[in-house]
mmCIF file with all atom_site columns, C-alpha atoms in Angstrom:
data_model
loop_
_atom_site.group_PDB
_atom_site.id
_atom_site.type_symbol
_atom_site.label_atom_id
_atom_site.label_alt_id
_atom_site.label_comp_id
_atom_site.label_asym_id
_atom_site.label_entity_id
_atom_site.label_seq_id
_atom_site.pdbx_PDB_ins_code
_atom_site.Cartn_x
_atom_site.Cartn_y
_atom_site.Cartn_z
_atom_site.occupancy
_atom_site.B_iso_or_equiv
_atom_site.pdbx_formal_charge
_atom_site.auth_seq_id
_atom_site.auth_comp_id
_atom_site.auth_asym_id
_atom_site.auth_atom_id
_atom_site.pdbx_PDB_model_num
ATOM 1   C CA . MET A 1 1   ? 95.237  96.087  105.004 1.00 63.00 ? 17  MET A CA 1
ATOM 2   C CA . PRO A 1 2   ? 94.896  97.889  101.994 1.00 72.00 ? 18  PRO A CA 1
ATOM 3   C CA . MET A 1 3   ? 95.158  95.582  98.654  1.00 91.00 ? 19  MET A CA 1
ATOM 4   C CA . VAL A 1 4   ? 93.414  97.073  95.356  1.00 96.00 ? 20  VAL A CA 1
ATOM 5   C CA . GLU A 1 5   ? 93.918  95.786  91.719  1.00 97.00 ? 21  GLU A CA 1
ATOM 6   C CA . LEU A 1 6   ? 92.903  97.132  88.706  1.00 98.00 ? 22  LEU A CA 1
ATOM 7   C CA . THR A 1 7   ? 92.002  95.870  85.626  1.00 97.00 ? 23  THR A CA 1
ATOM 8   C CA . LEU A 1 8   ? 91.676  97.710  82.613  1.00 97.00 ? 24  LEU A CA 1
ATOM 9   C CA . THR A 1 9   ? 92.786  97.668  79.031  1.00 93.00 ? 25  THR A CA 1
ATOM 10  C CA . GLU A 1 10  ? 96.413  98.220  77.609  1.00 93.00 ? 26  GLU A CA 1
ATOM 11  C CA . ASP A 1 11  ? 96.721  102.021 76.424  1.00 91.00 ? 27  ASP A CA 1
ATOM 12  C CA . SER A 1 12  ? 93.998  103.199 78.691  1.00 95.00 ? 28  SER A CA 1
ATOM 13  C CA . LEU A 1 13  ? 96.892  105.178 79.917  1.00 97.00 ? 29  LEU A CA 1
ATOM 14  C CA . SER A 1 14  ? 99.908  106.255 79.802  1.00 96.00 ? 30  SER A CA 1
ATOM 15  C CA . PRO A 1 15  ? 102.669 104.953 82.218  1.00 96.00 ? 31  PRO A CA 1
ATOM 16  C CA . GLU A 1 16  ? 102.884 107.567 83.606  1.00 97.00 ? 32  GLU A CA 1
ATOM 17  C CA . ALA A 1 17  ? 99.196  107.756 84.192  1.00 98.00 ? 33  ALA A CA 1
ATOM 18  C CA . LEU A 1 18  ? 98.868  104.570 85.321  1.00 97.00 ? 34  LEU A CA 1
ATOM 19  C CA . ASP A 1 19  ? 101.778 104.651 88.037  1.00 97.00 ? 35  ASP A CA 1
ATOM 20  C CA . ASP A 1 20  ? 100.034 108.040 89.714  1.00 97.00 ? 36  ASP A CA 1
ATOM 21  C CA . LEU A 1 21  ? 96.671  106.704 89.451  1.00 98.00 ? 37  LEU A CA 1
ATOM 22  C CA . MET A 1 22  ? 97.844  103.161 91.776  1.00 97.00 ? 38  MET A CA 1
ATOM 23  C CA . HIS A 1 23  ? 99.967  105.803 94.361  1.00 95.00 ? 39  HIS A CA 1
ATOM 24  C CA . LYS A 1 24  ? 97.078  107.935 94.596  1.00 96.00 ? 40  LYS A CA 1
ATOM 25  C CA . ALA A 1 25  ? 94.690  104.756 94.995  1.00 96.00 ? 41  ALA A CA 1
ATOM 26  C CA . THR A 1 26  ? 96.698  103.476 97.513  1.00 94.00 ? 42  THR A CA 1
ATOM 27  C CA . LYS A 1 27  ? 96.580  106.225 99.613  1.00 93.00 ? 43  LYS A CA 1
ATOM 28  C CA . THR A 1 28  ? 93.078  107.010 99.066  1.00 94.00 ? 44  THR A CA 1
ATOM 29  C CA . LEU A 1 29  ? 92.402  103.046 100.174 1.00 93.00 ? 45  LEU A CA 1
ATOM 30  C CA . MET A 1 30  ? 94.778  103.575 103.121 1.00 91.00 ? 46  MET A CA 1
ATOM 31  C CA . TRP A 1 31  ? 93.003  106.781 104.179 1.00 92.00 ? 47  TRP A CA 1
ATOM 32  C CA . TRP A 1 32  ? 89.388  104.907 104.396 1.00 93.00 ? 48  TRP A CA 1
ATOM 33  C CA . GLU A 1 33  ? 90.666  102.131 106.095 1.00 89.00 ? 49  GLU A CA 1
ATOM 34  C CA . LYS A 1 34  ? 92.378  104.739 108.506 1.00 88.00 ? 50  LYS A CA 1
ATOM 35  C CA . LEU A 1 35  ? 95.805  103.137 108.247 1.00 85.00 ? 51  LEU A CA 1
ATOM 36  C CA . PRO A 1 36  ? 98.834  106.052 108.875 1.00 84.00 ? 52  PRO A CA 1
ATOM 37  C CA . ASP A 1 37  ? 100.713 107.283 105.642 1.00 85.00 ? 53  ASP A CA 1
ATOM 38  C CA . GLU A 1 38  ? 104.105 106.425 106.973 1.00 85.00 ? 54  GLU A CA 1
ATOM 39  C CA . PRO A 1 39  ? 106.678 103.134 105.646 1.00 83.00 ? 55  PRO A CA 1
ATOM 40  C CA . GLU A 1 40  ? 105.584 100.607 107.713 1.00 80.00 ? 56  GLU A CA 1
ATOM 41  C CA . ALA A 1 41  ? 102.050 101.042 106.555 1.00 80.00 ? 57  ALA A CA 1
ATOM 42  C CA . ARG A 1 42  ? 102.907 101.300 103.059 1.00 83.00 ? 58  ARG A CA 1
ATOM 43  C CA . LYS A 1 43  ? 104.863 97.755  103.211 1.00 82.00 ? 59  LYS A CA 1
ATOM 44  C CA . ILE A 1 44  ? 101.430 96.248  103.386 1.00 81.00 ? 60  ILE A CA 1
ATOM 45  C CA . ALA A 1 45  ? 99.747  98.330  101.068 1.00 86.00 ? 61  ALA A CA 1
ATOM 46  C CA . TRP A 1 46  ? 99.567  96.272  97.573  1.00 90.00 ? 62  TRP A CA 1
ATOM 47  C CA . SER A 1 47  ? 97.984  97.245  94.443  1.00 94.00 ? 63  SER A CA 1
ATOM 48  C CA . MET A 1 48  ? 98.251  95.484  90.756  1.00 96.00 ? 64  MET A CA 1
ATOM 49  C CA . VAL A 1 49  ? 97.396  96.250  87.705  1.00 97.00 ? 65  VAL A CA 1
ATOM 50  C CA . ASN A 1 50  ? 95.966  93.930  85.122  1.00 97.00 ? 66  ASN A CA 1
ATOM 51  C CA . GLN A 1 51  ? 95.971  95.212  81.596  1.00 96.00 ? 67  GLN A CA 1
ATOM 52  C CA . LEU A 1 52  ? 93.985  93.075  79.033  1.00 95.00 ? 68  LEU A CA 1
ATOM 53  C CA . PRO A 1 53  ? 94.350  93.228  75.304  1.00 94.00 ? 69  PRO A CA 1
ATOM 54  C CA . LYS A 1 54  ? 91.837  95.271  73.792  1.00 91.00 ? 70  LYS A CA 1
ATOM 55  C CA . ALA A 1 55  ? 90.801  92.461  71.796  1.00 90.00 ? 71  ALA A CA 1
ATOM 56  C CA . HIS A 1 56  ? 90.266  90.888  75.461  1.00 93.00 ? 72  HIS A CA 1
ATOM 57  C CA . PHE A 1 57  ? 87.834  93.238  76.595  1.00 92.00 ? 73  PHE A CA 1
ATOM 58  C CA . PHE A 1 58  ? 83.661  93.312  75.967  1.00 93.00 ? 74  PHE A CA 1
ATOM 59  C CA . VAL A 1 59  ? 80.852  95.408  76.800  1.00 93.00 ? 75  VAL A CA 1
ATOM 60  C CA . GLY A 1 60  ? 77.524  93.699  76.097  1.00 94.00 ? 76  GLY A CA 1
ATOM 61  C CA . GLY A 1 61  ? 79.547  90.958  73.975  1.00 95.00 ? 77  GLY A CA 1
ATOM 62  C CA . ARG A 1 62  ? 80.925  93.581  71.634  1.00 93.00 ? 78  ARG A CA 1
ATOM 63  C CA . PRO A 1 63  ? 84.629  95.294  71.946  1.00 91.00 ? 79  PRO A CA 1
ATOM 64  C CA . ALA A 1 64  ? 84.455  98.446  74.548  1.00 90.00 ? 80  ALA A CA 1
ATOM 65  C CA . GLU A 1 65  ? 84.673  101.258 72.527  1.00 89.00 ? 81  GLU A CA 1
ATOM 66  C CA . LYS A 1 66  ? 86.020  103.314 75.289  1.00 93.00 ? 82  LYS A CA 1
ATOM 67  C CA . PRO A 1 67  ? 88.247  102.496 78.222  1.00 95.00 ? 83  PRO A CA 1
ATOM 68  C CA . ARG A 1 68  ? 86.556  100.790 81.317  1.00 96.00 ? 84  ARG A CA 1
ATOM 69  C CA . TYR A 1 69  ? 88.547  100.373 84.764  1.00 98.00 ? 85  TYR A CA 1
ATOM 70  C CA . ARG A 1 70  ? 87.321  97.931  87.290  1.00 98.00 ? 86  ARG A CA 1
ATOM 71  C CA . PHE A 1 71  ? 88.483  98.674  90.409  1.00 98.00 ? 87  PHE A CA 1
ATOM 72  C CA . ARG A 1 72  ? 88.750  95.324  92.898  1.00 98.00 ? 88  ARG A CA 1
ATOM 73  C CA . VAL A 1 73  ? 89.443  96.067  97.126  1.00 97.00 ? 89  VAL A CA 1
ATOM 74  C CA . HIS A 1 74  ? 90.352  93.048  99.198  1.00 94.00 ? 90  HIS A CA 1
ATOM 75  C CA . THR A 1 75  ? 89.613  94.279  102.856 1.00 90.00 ? 91  THR A CA 1
ATOM 76  C CA . ILE A 1 76  ? 89.185  92.656  106.349 1.00 87.00 ? 92  ILE A CA 1
ATOM 77  C CA . GLN A 1 77  ? 85.705  92.148  106.833 1.00 88.00 ? 93  GLN A CA 1
ATOM 78  C CA . GLY A 1 78  ? 84.763  94.717  109.287 1.00 87.00 ? 94  GLY A CA 1
ATOM 79  C CA . LEU A 1 79  ? 87.260  96.998  108.928 1.00 86.00 ? 95  LEU A CA 1
ATOM 80  C CA . MET A 1 80  ? 85.608  99.796  106.667 1.00 91.00 ? 96  MET A CA 1
ATOM 81  C CA . SER A 1 81  ? 81.860  100.954 106.929 1.00 93.00 ? 97  SER A CA 1
ATOM 82  C CA . GLN A 1 82  ? 79.710  101.708 104.563 1.00 95.00 ? 98  GLN A CA 1
ATOM 83  C CA . ARG A 1 83  ? 80.139  105.194 104.627 1.00 96.00 ? 99  ARG A CA 1
ATOM 84  C CA . ALA A 1 84  ? 83.895  104.310 104.038 1.00 95.00 ? 100 ALA A CA 1
ATOM 85  C CA . LYS A 1 85  ? 83.360  101.941 101.283 1.00 96.00 ? 101 LYS A CA 1
ATOM 86  C CA . GLN A 1 86  ? 80.881  104.665 99.415  1.00 96.00 ? 102 GLN A CA 1
ATOM 87  C CA . GLY A 1 87  ? 84.069  107.664 99.721  1.00 96.00 ? 103 GLY A CA 1
ATOM 88  C CA . VAL A 1 88  ? 86.426  104.628 98.116  1.00 96.00 ? 104 VAL A CA 1
ATOM 89  C CA . MET A 1 89  ? 83.735  103.929 95.411  1.00 97.00 ? 105 MET A CA 1
ATOM 90  C CA . ARG A 1 90  ? 83.617  107.518 94.832  1.00 97.00 ? 106 ARG A CA 1
ATOM 91  C CA . ASP A 1 91  ? 87.306  108.615 95.063  1.00 97.00 ? 107 ASP A CA 1
ATOM 92  C CA . LEU A 1 92  ? 88.362  105.661 92.895  1.00 97.00 ? 108 LEU A CA 1
ATOM 93  C CA . THR A 1 93  ? 86.086  106.629 90.083  1.00 98.00 ? 109 THR A CA 1
ATOM 94  C CA . LYS A 1 94  ? 86.945  110.526 90.204  1.00 98.00 ? 110 LYS A CA 1
ATOM 95  C CA . LEU A 1 95  ? 90.761  109.487 90.308  1.00 98.00 ? 111 LEU A CA 1
ATOM 96  C CA . ALA A 1 96  ? 90.299  106.715 87.133  1.00 98.00 ? 112 ALA A CA 1
ATOM 97  C CA . LEU A 1 97  ? 88.504  109.160 85.201  1.00 98.00 ? 113 LEU A CA 1
ATOM 98  C CA . GLU A 1 98  ? 91.098  112.418 86.237  1.00 98.00 ? 114 GLU A CA 1
ATOM 99  C CA . ALA A 1 99  ? 94.004  109.892 84.972  1.00 98.00 ? 115 ALA A CA 1
ATOM 100 C CA . GLU A 1 100 ? 92.467  109.519 81.792  1.00 97.00 ? 116 GLU A CA 1
ATOM 101 C CA . GLY A 1 101 ? 91.479  113.231 81.578  1.00 97.00 ? 117 GLY A CA 1
ATOM 102 C CA . ALA A 1 102 ? 87.782  112.510 81.155  1.00 97.00 ? 118 ALA A CA 1
ATOM 103 C CA . ALA A 1 103 ? 84.826  114.365 82.786  1.00 97.00 ? 119 ALA A CA 1
ATOM 104 C CA . MET A 1 104 ? 82.561  113.554 85.390  1.00 96.00 ? 120 MET A CA 1
ATOM 105 C CA . ASP A 1 105 ? 79.796  112.672 84.019  1.00 97.00 ? 121 ASP A CA 1
ATOM 106 C CA . LEU A 1 106 ? 77.355  109.604 84.393  1.00 97.00 ? 122 LEU A CA 1
ATOM 107 C CA . ASP A 1 107 ? 78.117  108.529 81.147  1.00 96.00 ? 123 ASP A CA 1
ATOM 108 C CA . ASN A 1 108 ? 82.537  108.703 82.140  1.00 97.00 ? 124 ASN A CA 1
ATOM 109 C CA . MET A 1 109 ? 81.534  107.719 85.589  1.00 98.00 ? 125 MET A CA 1
ATOM 110 C CA . SER A 1 110 ? 79.305  104.006 84.424  1.00 97.00 ? 126 SER A CA 1
ATOM 111 C CA . ARG A 1 111 ? 82.772  102.756 82.734  1.00 97.00 ? 127 ARG A CA 1
ATOM 112 C CA . VAL A 1 112 ? 84.224  102.650 86.491  1.00 98.00 ? 128 VAL A CA 1
ATOM 113 C CA . TRP A 1 113 ? 83.484  99.690  88.867  1.00 98.00 ? 129 TRP A CA 1
ATOM 114 C CA . VAL A 1 114 ? 84.579  99.161  92.399  1.00 98.00 ? 130 VAL A CA 1
ATOM 115 C CA . ILE A 1 115 ? 84.010  95.728  93.907  1.00 98.00 ? 131 ILE A CA 1
ATOM 116 C CA . PHE A 1 116 ? 84.774  95.023  97.165  1.00 96.00 ? 132 PHE A CA 1
ATOM 117 C CA . ARG A 1 117 ? 85.802  91.511  98.311  1.00 95.00 ? 133 ARG A CA 1
ATOM 118 C CA . GLU A 1 118 ? 85.516  91.146  102.496 1.00 92.00 ? 134 GLU A CA 1
ATOM 119 C CA . TYR A 1 119 ? 87.535  88.380  104.246 1.00 90.00 ? 135 TYR A CA 1
ATOM 120 C CA . SER A 1 120 ? 87.443  87.295  107.920 1.00 86.00 ? 136 SER A CA 1
ATOM 121 C CA . ARG A 1 121 ? 90.490  87.593  109.902 1.00 82.00 ? 137 ARG A CA 1
ATOM 122 C CA . ASP A 1 122 ? 91.207  83.807  109.937 1.00 84.00 ? 138 ASP A CA 1
ATOM 123 C CA . ASP A 1 123 ? 91.080  84.181  105.940 1.00 84.00 ? 139 ASP A CA 1
ATOM 124 C CA . TRP A 1 124 ? 93.746  86.817  105.768 1.00 81.00 ? 140 TRP A CA 1
ATOM 125 C CA . GLY A 1 125 ? 97.586  85.741  107.061 1.00 79.00 ? 141 GLY A CA 1
ATOM 126 C CA . ILE A 1 126 ? 100.616 88.043  107.178 1.00 76.00 ? 142 ILE A CA 1
ATOM 127 C CA . ALA A 1 127 ? 103.396 86.720  107.890 1.00 75.00 ? 143 ALA A CA 1
ATOM 128 C CA . GLY A 1 128 ? 102.610 83.185  108.074 1.00 79.00 ? 144 GLY A CA 1
ATOM 129 C CA . ALA A 1 129 ? 99.758  84.045  110.446 1.00 77.00 ? 145 ALA A CA 1
ATOM 130 C CA . PRO A 1 130 ? 96.407  84.904  110.430 1.00 78.00 ? 146 PRO A CA 1
ATOM 131 C CA . PHE A 1 131 ? 95.218  89.043  110.750 1.00 71.00 ? 147 PHE A CA 1
ATOM 132 C CA . ALA A 1 132 ? 95.946  89.975  114.244 1.00 66.00 ? 148 ALA A CA 1
ATOM 133 C CA . PRO A 1 133 ? 92.719  91.273  116.128 1.00 59.00 ? 149 PRO A CA 1
ATOM 134 C CA . SER A 1 134 ? 94.540  94.641  116.192 1.00 59.00 ? 150 SER A CA 1
ATOM 135 C CA . GLY A 1 135 ? 95.571  94.959  112.625 1.00 56.00 ? 151 GLY A CA 1
ATOM 136 C CA . TYR A 1 136 ? 98.928  94.328  111.552 1.00 51.00 ? 152 TYR A CA 1
ATOM 137 C CA . VAL A 1 137 ? 100.246 98.128  111.805 1.00 50.00 ? 153 VAL A CA 1
ATOM 138 C CA . THR A 1 138 ? 99.443  97.697  115.259 1.00 52.00 ? 154 THR A CA 1
ATOM 139 C CA . SER A 1 139 ? 101.184 94.265  116.092 1.00 48.00 ? 155 SER A CA 1
ATOM 140 C CA . LEU A 1 140 ? 104.261 93.839  114.635 1.00 49.00 ? 156 LEU A CA 1
ATOM 141 C CA . ASP A 1 141 ? 106.098 92.904  117.437 1.00 52.00 ? 157 ASP A CA 1
ATOM 142 C CA . GLU A 1 142 ? 103.408 90.340  118.526 1.00 48.00 ? 158 GLU A CA 1
ATOM 143 C CA . ILE A 1 143 ? 103.787 88.965  115.146 1.00 44.00 ? 159 ILE A CA 1
ATOM 144 C CA . ASN A 1 144 ? 106.306 86.216  114.755 1.00 45.00 ? 160 ASN A CA 1
ATOM 145 C CA . THR A 1 145 ? 108.032 86.197  111.459 1.00 45.00 ? 161 THR A CA 1
ATOM 146 C CA . ASP A 1 146 ? 110.612 83.568  112.300 1.00 48.00 ? 162 ASP A CA 1
ATOM 147 C CA . PRO A 1 147 ? 110.506 80.383  110.053 1.00 47.00 ? 163 PRO A CA 1
ATOM 148 C CA . MET A 1 148 ? 107.982 78.312  111.080 1.00 46.00 ? 164 MET A CA 1
ATOM 149 C CA . PRO A 1 149 ? 108.976 74.663  112.211 1.00 47.00 ? 165 PRO A CA 1
ATOM 150 C CA . SER A 1 150 ? 108.720 72.112  109.471 1.00 47.00 ? 166 SER A CA 1
ATOM 151 C CA . VAL A 1 151 ? 106.066 69.099  110.207 1.00 49.00 ? 167 VAL A CA 1
ATOM 152 C CA . ASP A 1 152 ? 109.480 67.105  110.857 1.00 52.00 ? 168 ASP A CA 1
ATOM 153 C CA . ALA A 1 153 ? 110.509 69.227  112.748 1.00 47.00 ? 169 ALA A CA 1
ATOM 154 C CA . GLU A 1 154 ? 107.787 68.818  115.234 1.00 49.00 ? 170 GLU A CA 1
ATOM 155 C CA . ALA A 1 155 ? 108.098 64.951  115.001 1.00 44.00 ? 171 ALA A CA 1
#
């Protein structure tokens, strides 16, 4: 269930660089979550970008001098090992700095944060149902996507 959100300031990256970054970030997250890079799996691989005006991003209470990148990765509890999470952190940092054209040094790497948010299977709904134990892609046939009956219809 790859879902990644990137927050950055406007004009940190060109539109083309941002599109390329989000495409690569999605592919990276799919790889670490062991999802096949296939059309059905891509349908559930969402990514979002939140761009803030430069005047709305502060570091230590002062306007940021260089771009900052905050990736929020949303995933199901237990879906990714600690090693996989570390791989995502490393890879998203590298991708952001490559998109910017910045060197992979400690000063630049510290401008990229990757924060994970894990949800229980019961708290992640797709197609009107909780995430299936065998995973969404492998359970497509099991998920009832017919409209849910209204409360009045059951009465």
